[in-house]
Amino acid sequence: MKRYWLLRLVIAFGFAQAAVSMARPAVSYRALSLGADERAIGVIAGGYALLPLFAAVPLGRRTDRGRCAPLLFAGVVLVAGGCALSGTAGSLAGMAAWSGVMGLGHLCFVIGAQSLVARRSAPDEQDRDFGHFTIGASLGQLVGPVAAGLLIGDDTGRSSALALVVSAAVAAAALTALWRVEVRDTRTGHARAERNRVPVHRILRTRGVPAGIFISLAVLSATDILTAYLPVVGEHRSIPPATIGVLLGLRAAATIACRLVMTPMIRLLGRTALLTVTCLLAGLLCAGIALPVPVWALAVMLAALGFCLGAGQPLSMTTVVRAAPDGARSTALALRLTGNRLGQVAAPASAGLVAGLAGTAAPFVMLGALLVAAATLGVRAGRGPAGGPGRAGAAGTGAAGAGARAGADEAGARAVAQEAGAAFGAGEAEEASDGCGGARRRA
């Protein structure tokens, strides 16, 4: 019974993500019908992330102090409005603007949903719950492009507008699963978060947070450019829109498969090794898309790429949540999303420039290099534990060392309690013992 909130959140995220995943290729096709070239496609794709780039941190601060549900409802409304108005826009500038509204709505929903998972999940359940939560995104990414491919026909201008209106209706359906997804007793620690507001620069200097942000940026940039630029590749290689939709859906299905088996993979390889290996393989596969291979080989590469990309997002969420200082987890998640949106602004614009200079396949080589850099950073970030309060310790030998230090701290706590008892009496000794024990547990 208590897990129903997560199931409803996954369903709502599935609808919201399906709407966005359906709208993104539809926006590309509609822009092409309005005369856009590769550079203009990159600018419009970057417009999706422009408003969220500036709004993420204020929204995260607000969520640290308040409830998550209002952001979920606001996000759905903005996504639905952005999709519908993109379908009626008659200019490239209008499409870029309404694409930005769609992106802002998606940001609101994701910040609220990720913060809710972080609050309602026990520390040892976060990898699993974030993995299940992101299955909703993968389901949306599976259904959305396939539906867009089925709706978009030879008359791409009219049919892409229809696909955008349908995606607005799909987004609105997410509201049916959000009723009472958050209970009011989840607002723990918000007054303390208000009193002890952690500066952004301190969060960014915390070990584990920058690595989680960059890895998430690289993985999301790969997914985003695949969604936006695979239709362009299909146009140049004479691959019909329906086939492109199936290929994007195949990539999303492989991502779901990865997240369903992520917990046993973590037990087998460890979090750092899993993150590093999947980013490295994804980089190589991304670069392979630039090769002029037949459709069946492209399908195999996209399936393998989707599986490798599946681990990056949930593991980067857990990395940031565990590393963040107490009372600033929503802000840390918002900083992670700011990094994502920065990548969504810079990566499509860079991809458009590269595509204009070196061809439509060149952006995938750029993505490959970005993912290899993320794999290297994952190795470096995993060499030591993230210290400090509110952060997770290391596994294996690091956990054994922490146990030894905890034993020493316990002995020291008893000694302090005995001295306090001699000086102040048994009542104060008990309080001193409890205080030192709490410090030991936090360490």
Short mmCIF file of C-alpha atoms in Angstrom, two decimals:
data_model
loop_
_atom_site.label_atom_id
_atom_site.label_comp_id
_atom_site.label_asym_id
_atom_site.label_seq_id
_atom_site.Cartn_x
_atom_site.Cartn_y
_atom_site.Cartn_z
CA MET A 1 0.00 0.00 0.00
CA LYS A 2 2.69 2.47 0.95
CA ARG A 3 4.39 2.00 -2.44
CA TYR A 4 1.34 3.20 -4.39
CA TRP A 5 2.62 6.77 -4.33
CA LEU A 6 5.65 5.68 -6.36
CA LEU A 7 3.51 3.73 -8.83
CA ARG A 8 1.25 6.76 -9.38
CA LEU A 9 4.30 8.99 -9.79
CA VAL A 10 5.77 6.59 -12.39
CA ILE A 11 2.45 6.58 -14.30
CA ALA A 12 2.24 10.38 -14.26
CA PHE A 13 5.86 10.71 -15.36
CA GLY A 14 5.18 8.22 -18.15
CA PHE A 15 2.36 10.41 -19.53
CA ALA A 16 4.33 13.65 -19.17
CA GLN A 17 7.46 12.18 -20.76
CA ALA A 18 5.46 10.55 -23.55
CA ALA A 19 4.01 13.96 -24.40
CA VAL A 20 7.46 15.58 -24.49
CA SER A 21 9.03 12.68 -26.42
CA MET A 22 6.19 12.83 -28.90
CA ALA A 23 6.44 16.59 -29.27
CA ARG A 24 10.22 16.88 -29.72
CA PRO A 25 10.48 15.02 -33.07
CA ALA A 26 7.16 16.59 -34.14
CA VAL A 27 8.67 20.02 -33.51
CA SER A 28 11.67 19.09 -35.66
CA TYR A 29 9.46 17.90 -38.53
CA ARG A 30 7.21 20.97 -38.29
CA ALA A 31 10.24 23.27 -38.28
CA LEU A 32 11.56 21.49 -41.39
CA SER A 33 8.20 22.05 -43.09
CA LEU A 34 8.52 25.77 -42.26
CA GLY A 35 11.89 25.94 -43.98
CA ALA A 36 14.32 25.35 -41.10
CA ASP A 37 17.83 24.04 -41.80
CA GLU A 38 20.13 22.09 -39.46
CA ARG A 39 21.26 25.23 -37.62
CA ALA A 40 17.68 26.38 -37.03
CA ILE A 41 16.75 22.93 -35.71
CA GLY A 42 19.59 23.24 -33.21
CA VAL A 43 18.39 26.68 -32.07
CA ILE A 44 14.80 25.47 -31.61
CA ALA A 45 15.97 22.38 -29.72
CA GLY A 46 18.09 24.64 -27.51
CA GLY A 47 15.09 26.89 -26.84
CA TYR A 48 13.46 23.94 -25.04
CA ALA A 49 16.11 24.28 -22.31
CA LEU A 50 16.60 28.07 -22.19
CA LEU A 51 13.91 29.03 -19.62
CA PRO A 52 14.67 26.02 -17.38
CA LEU A 53 18.32 27.01 -17.33
CA PHE A 54 17.47 30.09 -15.24
CA ALA A 55 14.52 28.68 -13.28
CA ALA A 56 15.95 25.44 -11.88
CA VAL A 57 17.75 26.73 -8.77
CA PRO A 58 14.91 29.03 -7.56
CA LEU A 59 12.47 26.16 -8.00
CA GLY A 60 14.78 23.85 -6.07
CA ARG A 61 15.07 26.37 -3.22
CA ARG A 62 11.30 26.63 -3.10
CA THR A 63 10.92 22.84 -2.97
CA ASP A 64 13.44 22.54 -0.11
CA ARG A 65 11.12 24.79 1.93
CA GLY A 66 7.72 23.53 0.77
CA ARG A 67 5.72 20.76 -0.84
CA CYS A 68 6.45 19.00 -4.12
CA ALA A 69 2.92 18.48 -5.45
CA PRO A 70 2.30 22.07 -6.68
CA LEU A 71 5.29 21.79 -9.02
CA LEU A 72 3.93 18.52 -10.41
CA PHE A 73 0.57 20.08 -11.34
CA ALA A 74 2.16 23.26 -12.72
CA GLY A 75 4.55 21.18 -14.80
CA VAL A 76 1.77 19.19 -16.45
CA VAL A 77 -0.17 22.36 -17.33
CA LEU A 78 2.89 24.03 -18.88
CA VAL A 79 3.86 20.94 -20.88
CA ALA A 80 0.34 20.58 -22.27
CA GLY A 81 0.16 24.29 -23.15
CA GLY A 82 3.59 24.33 -24.76
CA CYS A 83 2.78 21.29 -26.91
CA ALA A 84 -0.57 22.66 -28.10
CA LEU A 85 0.77 26.13 -28.89
CA SER A 86 3.81 24.72 -30.73
CA GLY A 87 1.37 22.98 -33.04
CA THR A 88 -0.40 26.25 -33.88
CA ALA A 89 2.71 28.44 -34.19
CA GLY A 90 3.29 29.75 -37.70
CA SER A 91 6.91 30.88 -37.37
CA LEU A 92 10.21 29.41 -36.24
CA ALA A 93 10.54 32.06 -33.51
CA GLY A 94 7.12 31.12 -32.14
CA MET A 95 8.02 27.45 -32.15
CA ALA A 96 11.23 28.18 -30.23
CA ALA A 97 9.29 30.21 -27.63
CA TRP A 98 6.58 27.60 -27.02
CA SER A 99 9.22 24.88 -26.99
CA GLY A 100 10.80 26.82 -24.11
CA VAL A 101 7.45 26.78 -22.23
CA MET A 102 7.28 23.03 -22.75
CA GLY A 103 10.79 22.68 -21.35
CA LEU A 104 9.92 24.80 -18.30
CA GLY A 105 6.93 22.58 -17.58
CA HIS A 106 9.05 19.46 -17.85
CA LEU A 107 11.58 20.99 -15.44
CA CYS A 108 8.87 21.82 -12.86
CA PHE A 109 7.54 18.28 -13.00
CA VAL A 110 10.95 16.63 -12.73
CA ILE A 111 12.15 18.77 -9.80
CA GLY A 112 8.96 18.07 -7.88
CA ALA A 113 9.01 14.35 -8.66
CA GLN A 114 12.71 13.79 -7.90
CA SER A 115 12.42 15.71 -4.63
CA LEU A 116 9.42 13.59 -3.66
CA VAL A 117 11.36 10.37 -4.31
CA ALA A 118 14.33 11.64 -2.31
CA ARG A 119 12.10 12.53 0.66
CA ARG A 120 9.98 9.40 0.76
CA SER A 121 12.70 6.80 0.07
CA ALA A 122 14.96 5.32 2.73
CA PRO A 123 18.72 5.70 1.97
CA ASP A 124 19.09 2.00 1.10
CA GLU A 125 16.08 2.21 -1.26
CA GLN A 126 17.15 5.26 -3.27
CA ASP A 127 18.92 3.42 -6.10
CA ARG A 128 15.89 1.17 -6.54
CA ASP A 129 13.28 3.93 -6.25
CA PHE A 130 15.10 6.34 -8.55
CA GLY A 131 15.53 3.47 -11.02
CA HIS A 132 11.79 2.71 -10.89
CA PHE A 133 10.96 6.39 -11.14
CA THR A 134 13.01 6.78 -14.32
CA ILE A 135 11.19 3.80 -15.83
CA GLY A 136 8.31 6.25 -16.24
CA ALA A 137 10.58 8.45 -18.38
CA SER A 138 11.68 5.44 -20.41
CA LEU A 139 8.09 4.32 -20.98
CA GLY A 140 7.29 7.80 -22.25
CA GLN A 141 10.36 7.81 -24.46
CA LEU A 142 9.26 4.41 -25.82
CA VAL A 143 5.67 5.35 -26.63
CA GLY A 144 6.09 9.01 -27.61
CA PRO A 145 8.37 8.71 -30.66
CA VAL A 146 6.46 5.69 -31.98
CA ALA A 147 3.18 7.59 -31.72
CA ALA A 148 4.74 10.63 -33.38
CA GLY A 149 6.07 8.46 -36.21
CA LEU A 150 2.62 6.95 -36.78
CA LEU A 151 0.91 10.35 -36.84
CA ILE A 152 3.43 12.17 -39.03
CA GLY A 153 2.90 11.31 -42.68
CA ASP A 154 4.01 12.69 -46.01
CA ASP A 155 2.41 16.09 -45.32
CA THR A 156 4.77 16.80 -42.42
CA GLY A 157 3.49 20.35 -41.80
CA ARG A 158 -0.13 19.37 -41.12
CA SER A 159 0.53 15.97 -39.54
CA SER A 160 3.26 17.26 -37.21
CA ALA A 161 0.83 19.95 -35.96
CA LEU A 162 -1.70 17.18 -35.24
CA ALA A 163 0.95 15.21 -33.37
CA LEU A 164 1.68 18.24 -31.17
CA VAL A 165 -2.00 18.70 -30.29
CA VAL A 166 -2.30 15.01 -29.43
CA SER A 167 0.82 15.25 -27.25
CA ALA A 168 -0.89 18.06 -25.30
CA ALA A 169 -3.80 15.71 -24.54
CA VAL A 170 -1.37 12.99 -23.43
CA ALA A 171 0.31 15.43 -21.04
CA ALA A 172 -3.05 16.40 -19.53
CA ALA A 173 -3.74 12.71 -18.82
CA ALA A 174 -0.89 12.80 -16.25
CA LEU A 175 -3.18 14.78 -13.91
CA THR A 176 -5.29 11.66 -13.32
CA ALA A 177 -2.41 9.92 -11.50
CA LEU A 178 -1.27 12.84 -9.33
CA TRP A 179 -4.20 12.97 -6.89
CA ARG A 180 -2.82 12.80 -3.32
CA VAL A 181 0.58 11.57 -4.50
CA GLU A 182 2.14 13.57 -1.66
CA VAL A 183 1.06 13.54 1.98
CA ARG A 184 1.61 16.56 4.17
CA ASP A 185 3.81 14.76 6.67
CA THR A 186 6.60 14.63 4.07
CA ARG A 187 7.40 18.29 4.81
CA THR A 188 10.07 17.34 7.36
CA GLY A 189 13.02 19.57 7.95
CA HIS A 190 11.77 22.48 5.85
CA ALA A 191 11.96 25.00 8.68
CA ARG A 192 15.54 23.94 9.32
CA ALA A 193 16.27 24.24 5.58
CA GLU A 194 14.96 27.81 5.72
CA ARG A 195 17.15 28.69 8.73
CA ASN A 196 20.28 26.93 7.44
CA ARG A 197 20.19 27.81 3.76
CA VAL A 198 23.23 26.24 2.11
CA PRO A 199 24.98 28.48 -0.47
CA VAL A 200 25.05 27.20 -4.03
CA HIS A 201 28.85 27.40 -4.22
CA ARG A 202 29.14 25.12 -1.19
CA ILE A 203 26.82 22.55 -2.79
CA LEU A 204 28.85 22.64 -6.00
CA ARG A 205 32.11 22.11 -4.08
CA THR A 206 30.76 19.02 -2.31
CA ARG A 207 32.52 15.84 -3.45
CA GLY A 208 30.26 13.84 -5.75
CA VAL A 209 27.93 16.67 -6.80
CA PRO A 210 30.00 18.01 -9.78
CA ALA A 211 30.61 14.49 -11.08
CA GLY A 212 26.91 13.62 -10.84
CA ILE A 213 25.98 16.84 -12.64
CA PHE A 214 28.41 16.31 -15.53
CA ILE A 215 27.52 12.63 -16.01
CA SER A 216 23.82 13.50 -16.05
CA LEU A 217 24.51 16.31 -18.54
CA ALA A 218 26.36 13.97 -20.89
CA VAL A 219 23.74 11.20 -20.74
CA LEU A 220 20.80 13.56 -21.21
CA SER A 221 22.55 15.41 -24.05
CA ALA A 222 22.96 12.09 -25.83
CA THR A 223 19.28 11.23 -25.38
CA ASP A 224 18.17 14.71 -26.38
CA ILE A 225 20.23 14.96 -29.56
CA LEU A 226 19.21 11.44 -30.55
CA THR A 227 15.57 12.53 -30.32
CA ALA A 228 16.09 15.81 -32.16
CA TYR A 229 18.62 14.76 -34.82
CA LEU A 230 17.69 11.19 -35.72
CA PRO A 231 14.79 12.56 -37.84
CA VAL A 232 17.33 14.73 -39.67
CA VAL A 233 19.57 11.69 -40.23
CA GLY A 234 16.49 9.82 -41.47
CA GLU A 235 15.73 12.58 -43.97
CA HIS A 236 19.27 12.38 -45.39
CA ARG A 237 19.33 8.56 -45.49
CA SER A 238 15.74 8.23 -46.82
CA ILE A 239 14.49 6.49 -43.67
CA PRO A 240 10.72 7.12 -43.26
CA PRO A 241 9.39 8.85 -40.11
CA ALA A 242 7.58 5.71 -38.92
CA THR A 243 10.87 3.79 -38.94
CA ILE A 244 12.62 6.60 -37.08
CA GLY A 245 9.87 6.44 -34.45
CA VAL A 246 10.38 2.70 -34.07
CA LEU A 247 14.16 3.15 -33.73
CA LEU A 248 13.72 5.78 -31.00
CA GLY A 249 11.20 3.53 -29.27
CA LEU A 250 13.64 0.62 -29.43
CA ARG A 251 16.26 2.76 -27.73
CA ALA A 252 13.78 3.61 -24.96
CA ALA A 253 12.75 -0.05 -24.53
CA ALA A 254 16.39 -1.01 -24.00
CA THR A 255 16.68 1.75 -21.39
CA ILE A 256 13.69 0.28 -19.52
CA ALA A 257 15.35 -3.15 -19.62
CA CYS A 258 18.52 -1.68 -18.09
CA ARG A 259 16.63 -0.03 -15.24
CA LEU A 260 14.69 -3.20 -14.46
CA VAL A 261 17.95 -5.11 -13.86
CA MET A 262 19.98 -2.23 -12.45
CA THR A 263 19.91 -3.42 -8.83
CA PRO A 264 21.53 -6.82 -9.58
CA MET A 265 24.03 -5.08 -11.89
CA ILE A 266 25.03 -2.77 -9.03
CA ARG A 267 25.53 -5.78 -6.76
CA LEU A 268 27.65 -7.48 -9.43
CA LEU A 269 29.83 -4.60 -10.63
CA GLY A 270 29.47 -1.82 -8.05
CA ARG A 271 28.01 1.63 -8.68
CA THR A 272 31.25 3.26 -9.92
CA ALA A 273 32.17 0.46 -12.33
CA LEU A 274 28.63 0.26 -13.72
CA LEU A 275 28.49 4.02 -14.30
CA THR A 276 31.92 4.12 -15.93
CA VAL A 277 31.49 1.10 -18.22
CA THR A 278 28.03 2.15 -19.46
CA CYS A 279 29.18 5.72 -20.23
CA LEU A 280 32.24 4.44 -22.10
CA LEU A 281 30.26 1.96 -24.20
CA ALA A 282 27.58 4.57 -24.88
CA GLY A 283 30.25 6.96 -26.17
CA LEU A 284 31.55 4.39 -28.62
CA LEU A 285 28.06 3.47 -29.81
CA CYS A 286 27.08 7.13 -30.23
CA ALA A 287 30.07 7.69 -32.48
CA GLY A 288 29.09 4.55 -34.43
CA ILE A 289 25.77 6.13 -35.47
CA ALA A 290 27.79 8.46 -37.70
CA LEU A 291 28.67 5.47 -39.90
CA PRO A 292 26.45 4.91 -43.00
CA VAL A 293 25.15 1.53 -41.78
CA PRO A 294 21.91 -0.21 -42.87
CA VAL A 295 18.76 0.22 -40.83
CA TRP A 296 19.05 -3.15 -39.06
CA ALA A 297 22.57 -2.33 -37.86
CA LEU A 298 21.39 1.09 -36.73
CA ALA A 299 18.63 -0.64 -34.75
CA VAL A 300 21.16 -2.91 -33.02
CA MET A 301 23.39 0.04 -32.13
CA LEU A 302 20.46 2.07 -30.78
CA ALA A 303 19.26 -0.84 -28.65
CA ALA A 304 22.72 -1.29 -27.14
CA LEU A 305 23.05 2.48 -26.71
CA GLY A 306 19.69 2.68 -24.94
CA PHE A 307 20.74 -0.04 -22.50
CA CYS A 308 24.01 1.74 -21.70
CA LEU A 309 22.30 5.12 -21.26
CA GLY A 310 19.76 3.60 -18.86
CA ALA A 311 22.09 3.53 -15.84
CA GLY A 312 23.39 7.10 -16.00
CA GLN A 313 20.36 9.12 -14.92
CA PRO A 314 19.18 7.18 -11.83
CA LEU A 315 22.74 6.66 -10.58
CA SER A 316 23.56 10.34 -11.02
CA MET A 317 20.41 11.25 -9.04
CA THR A 318 21.44 9.01 -6.16
CA THR A 319 25.00 10.33 -6.29
CA VAL A 320 23.81 13.93 -5.98
CA VAL A 321 21.22 13.20 -3.26
CA ARG A 322 23.70 11.28 -1.11
CA ALA A 323 26.43 13.87 -1.52
CA ALA A 324 24.27 16.95 -0.93
CA PRO A 325 24.29 18.69 2.48
CA ASP A 326 21.23 18.18 4.68
CA GLY A 327 18.41 20.58 3.88
CA ALA A 328 19.67 21.24 0.33
CA ARG A 329 18.83 18.05 -1.54
CA SER A 330 16.15 19.62 -3.73
CA THR A 331 18.53 22.47 -4.53
CA ALA A 332 21.28 19.97 -5.41
CA LEU A 333 18.86 18.09 -7.67
CA ALA A 334 17.90 21.43 -9.22
CA LEU A 335 21.59 22.18 -9.87
CA ARG A 336 21.84 18.79 -11.54
CA LEU A 337 18.86 19.74 -13.72
CA THR A 338 20.47 23.12 -14.41
CA GLY A 339 23.48 21.22 -15.74
CA ASN A 340 21.11 19.13 -17.83
CA ARG A 341 19.45 22.20 -19.29
CA LEU A 342 22.80 23.85 -19.92
CA GLY A 343 23.71 20.78 -21.90
CA GLN A 344 20.36 20.94 -23.69
CA VAL A 345 21.07 24.54 -24.69
CA ALA A 346 24.72 24.12 -25.62
CA ALA A 347 24.67 20.61 -27.09
CA PRO A 348 21.96 21.15 -29.75
CA ALA A 349 23.42 24.53 -30.71
CA SER A 350 26.88 22.95 -31.00
CA ALA A 351 25.37 20.00 -32.82
CA GLY A 352 23.67 22.35 -35.27
CA LEU A 353 26.97 24.13 -35.93
CA VAL A 354 28.85 20.85 -36.34
CA ALA A 355 26.13 19.43 -38.58
CA GLY A 356 26.21 22.53 -40.77
CA LEU A 357 29.98 22.26 -41.17
CA ALA A 358 30.60 18.49 -41.25
CA GLY A 359 27.27 16.83 -42.02
CA THR A 360 24.30 15.49 -40.06
CA ALA A 361 26.20 12.51 -38.59
CA ALA A 362 28.93 14.63 -37.00
CA PRO A 363 26.94 15.56 -33.83
CA PHE A 364 26.97 11.90 -32.80
CA VAL A 365 30.76 11.87 -32.84
CA MET A 366 30.68 14.93 -30.58
CA LEU A 367 28.32 13.10 -28.21
CA GLY A 368 30.64 10.10 -28.16
CA ALA A 369 33.51 12.28 -26.97
CA LEU A 370 31.28 13.83 -24.28
CA LEU A 371 30.27 10.42 -22.93
CA VAL A 372 33.86 9.17 -22.88
CA ALA A 373 34.76 12.25 -20.82
CA ALA A 374 31.89 11.40 -18.44
CA ALA A 375 33.24 7.86 -18.06
CA THR A 376 36.67 9.26 -17.14
CA LEU A 377 35.10 11.56 -14.57
CA GLY A 378 33.13 8.65 -13.16
CA VAL A 379 36.37 6.73 -12.51
CA ARG A 380 37.94 9.72 -10.75
CA ALA A 381 34.84 10.45 -8.68
CA GLY A 382 34.67 6.84 -7.49
CA ARG A 383 38.20 6.71 -6.06
CA GLY A 384 37.19 8.03 -2.65
CA PRO A 385 34.07 8.34 -0.52
CA ALA A 386 32.08 11.50 -0.37
CA GLY A 387 32.68 12.74 3.13
CA GLY A 388 30.66 14.99 5.32
CA PRO A 389 27.17 14.94 6.76
CA GLY A 390 24.30 13.83 4.61
CA ARG A 391 26.53 11.92 2.17
CA ALA A 392 26.88 8.26 1.50
CA GLY A 393 29.95 6.36 2.47
CA ALA A 394 31.93 4.15 0.14
CA ALA A 395 31.27 0.45 -0.32
CA GLY A 396 33.58 -2.48 0.30
CA THR A 397 36.79 -1.55 2.07
CA GLY A 398 35.55 1.98 2.62
CA ALA A 399 32.60 0.57 4.58
CA ALA A 400 34.93 -1.59 6.66
CA GLY A 401 37.07 1.45 7.48
CA ALA A 402 33.97 3.37 8.44
CA GLY A 403 32.96 0.53 10.77
CA ALA A 404 36.35 0.63 12.45
CA ARG A 405 36.11 4.39 12.91
CA ALA A 406 32.56 4.00 14.28
CA GLY A 407 33.85 1.52 16.89
CA ALA A 408 36.55 3.93 17.96
CA ASP A 409 34.03 6.75 18.13
CA GLU A 410 31.75 4.59 20.32
CA ALA A 411 34.54 3.93 22.78
CA GLY A 412 35.33 7.64 22.85
CA ALA A 413 31.66 8.42 23.42
CA ARG A 414 31.56 6.13 26.45
CA ALA A 415 34.67 7.79 27.89
CA VAL A 416 33.14 11.23 27.43
CA ALA A 417 29.92 10.01 29.09
CA GLN A 418 31.84 8.64 32.09
CA GLU A 419 33.70 11.92 32.58
CA ALA A 420 30.45 13.84 32.26
CA GLY A 421 28.85 11.56 34.85
CA ALA A 422 31.65 12.20 37.33
CA ALA A 423 31.33 15.95 36.90
CA PHE A 424 27.64 16.51 36.39
CA GLY A 425 25.77 13.36 37.44
CA ALA A 426 24.12 10.44 35.69
CA GLY A 427 21.45 12.46 33.87
CA GLU A 428 24.00 14.63 32.06
CA ALA A 429 26.15 11.57 31.32
CA GLU A 430 23.26 9.91 29.55
CA GLU A 431 22.70 13.08 27.48
CA ALA A 432 26.39 13.30 26.57
CA SER A 433 26.41 9.66 25.52
CA ASP A 434 23.37 10.20 23.30
CA GLY A 435 24.90 13.32 21.73
CA CYS A 436 28.20 11.63 20.93
CA GLY A 437 26.38 8.59 19.62
CA GLY A 438 24.34 10.84 17.29
CA ALA A 439 27.56 12.46 16.04
CA ARG A 440 29.01 9.01 15.48
CA ARG A 441 25.95 7.89 13.52
CA ARG A 442 26.06 10.99 11.34
CA ALA A 443 29.75 10.39 10.66
#
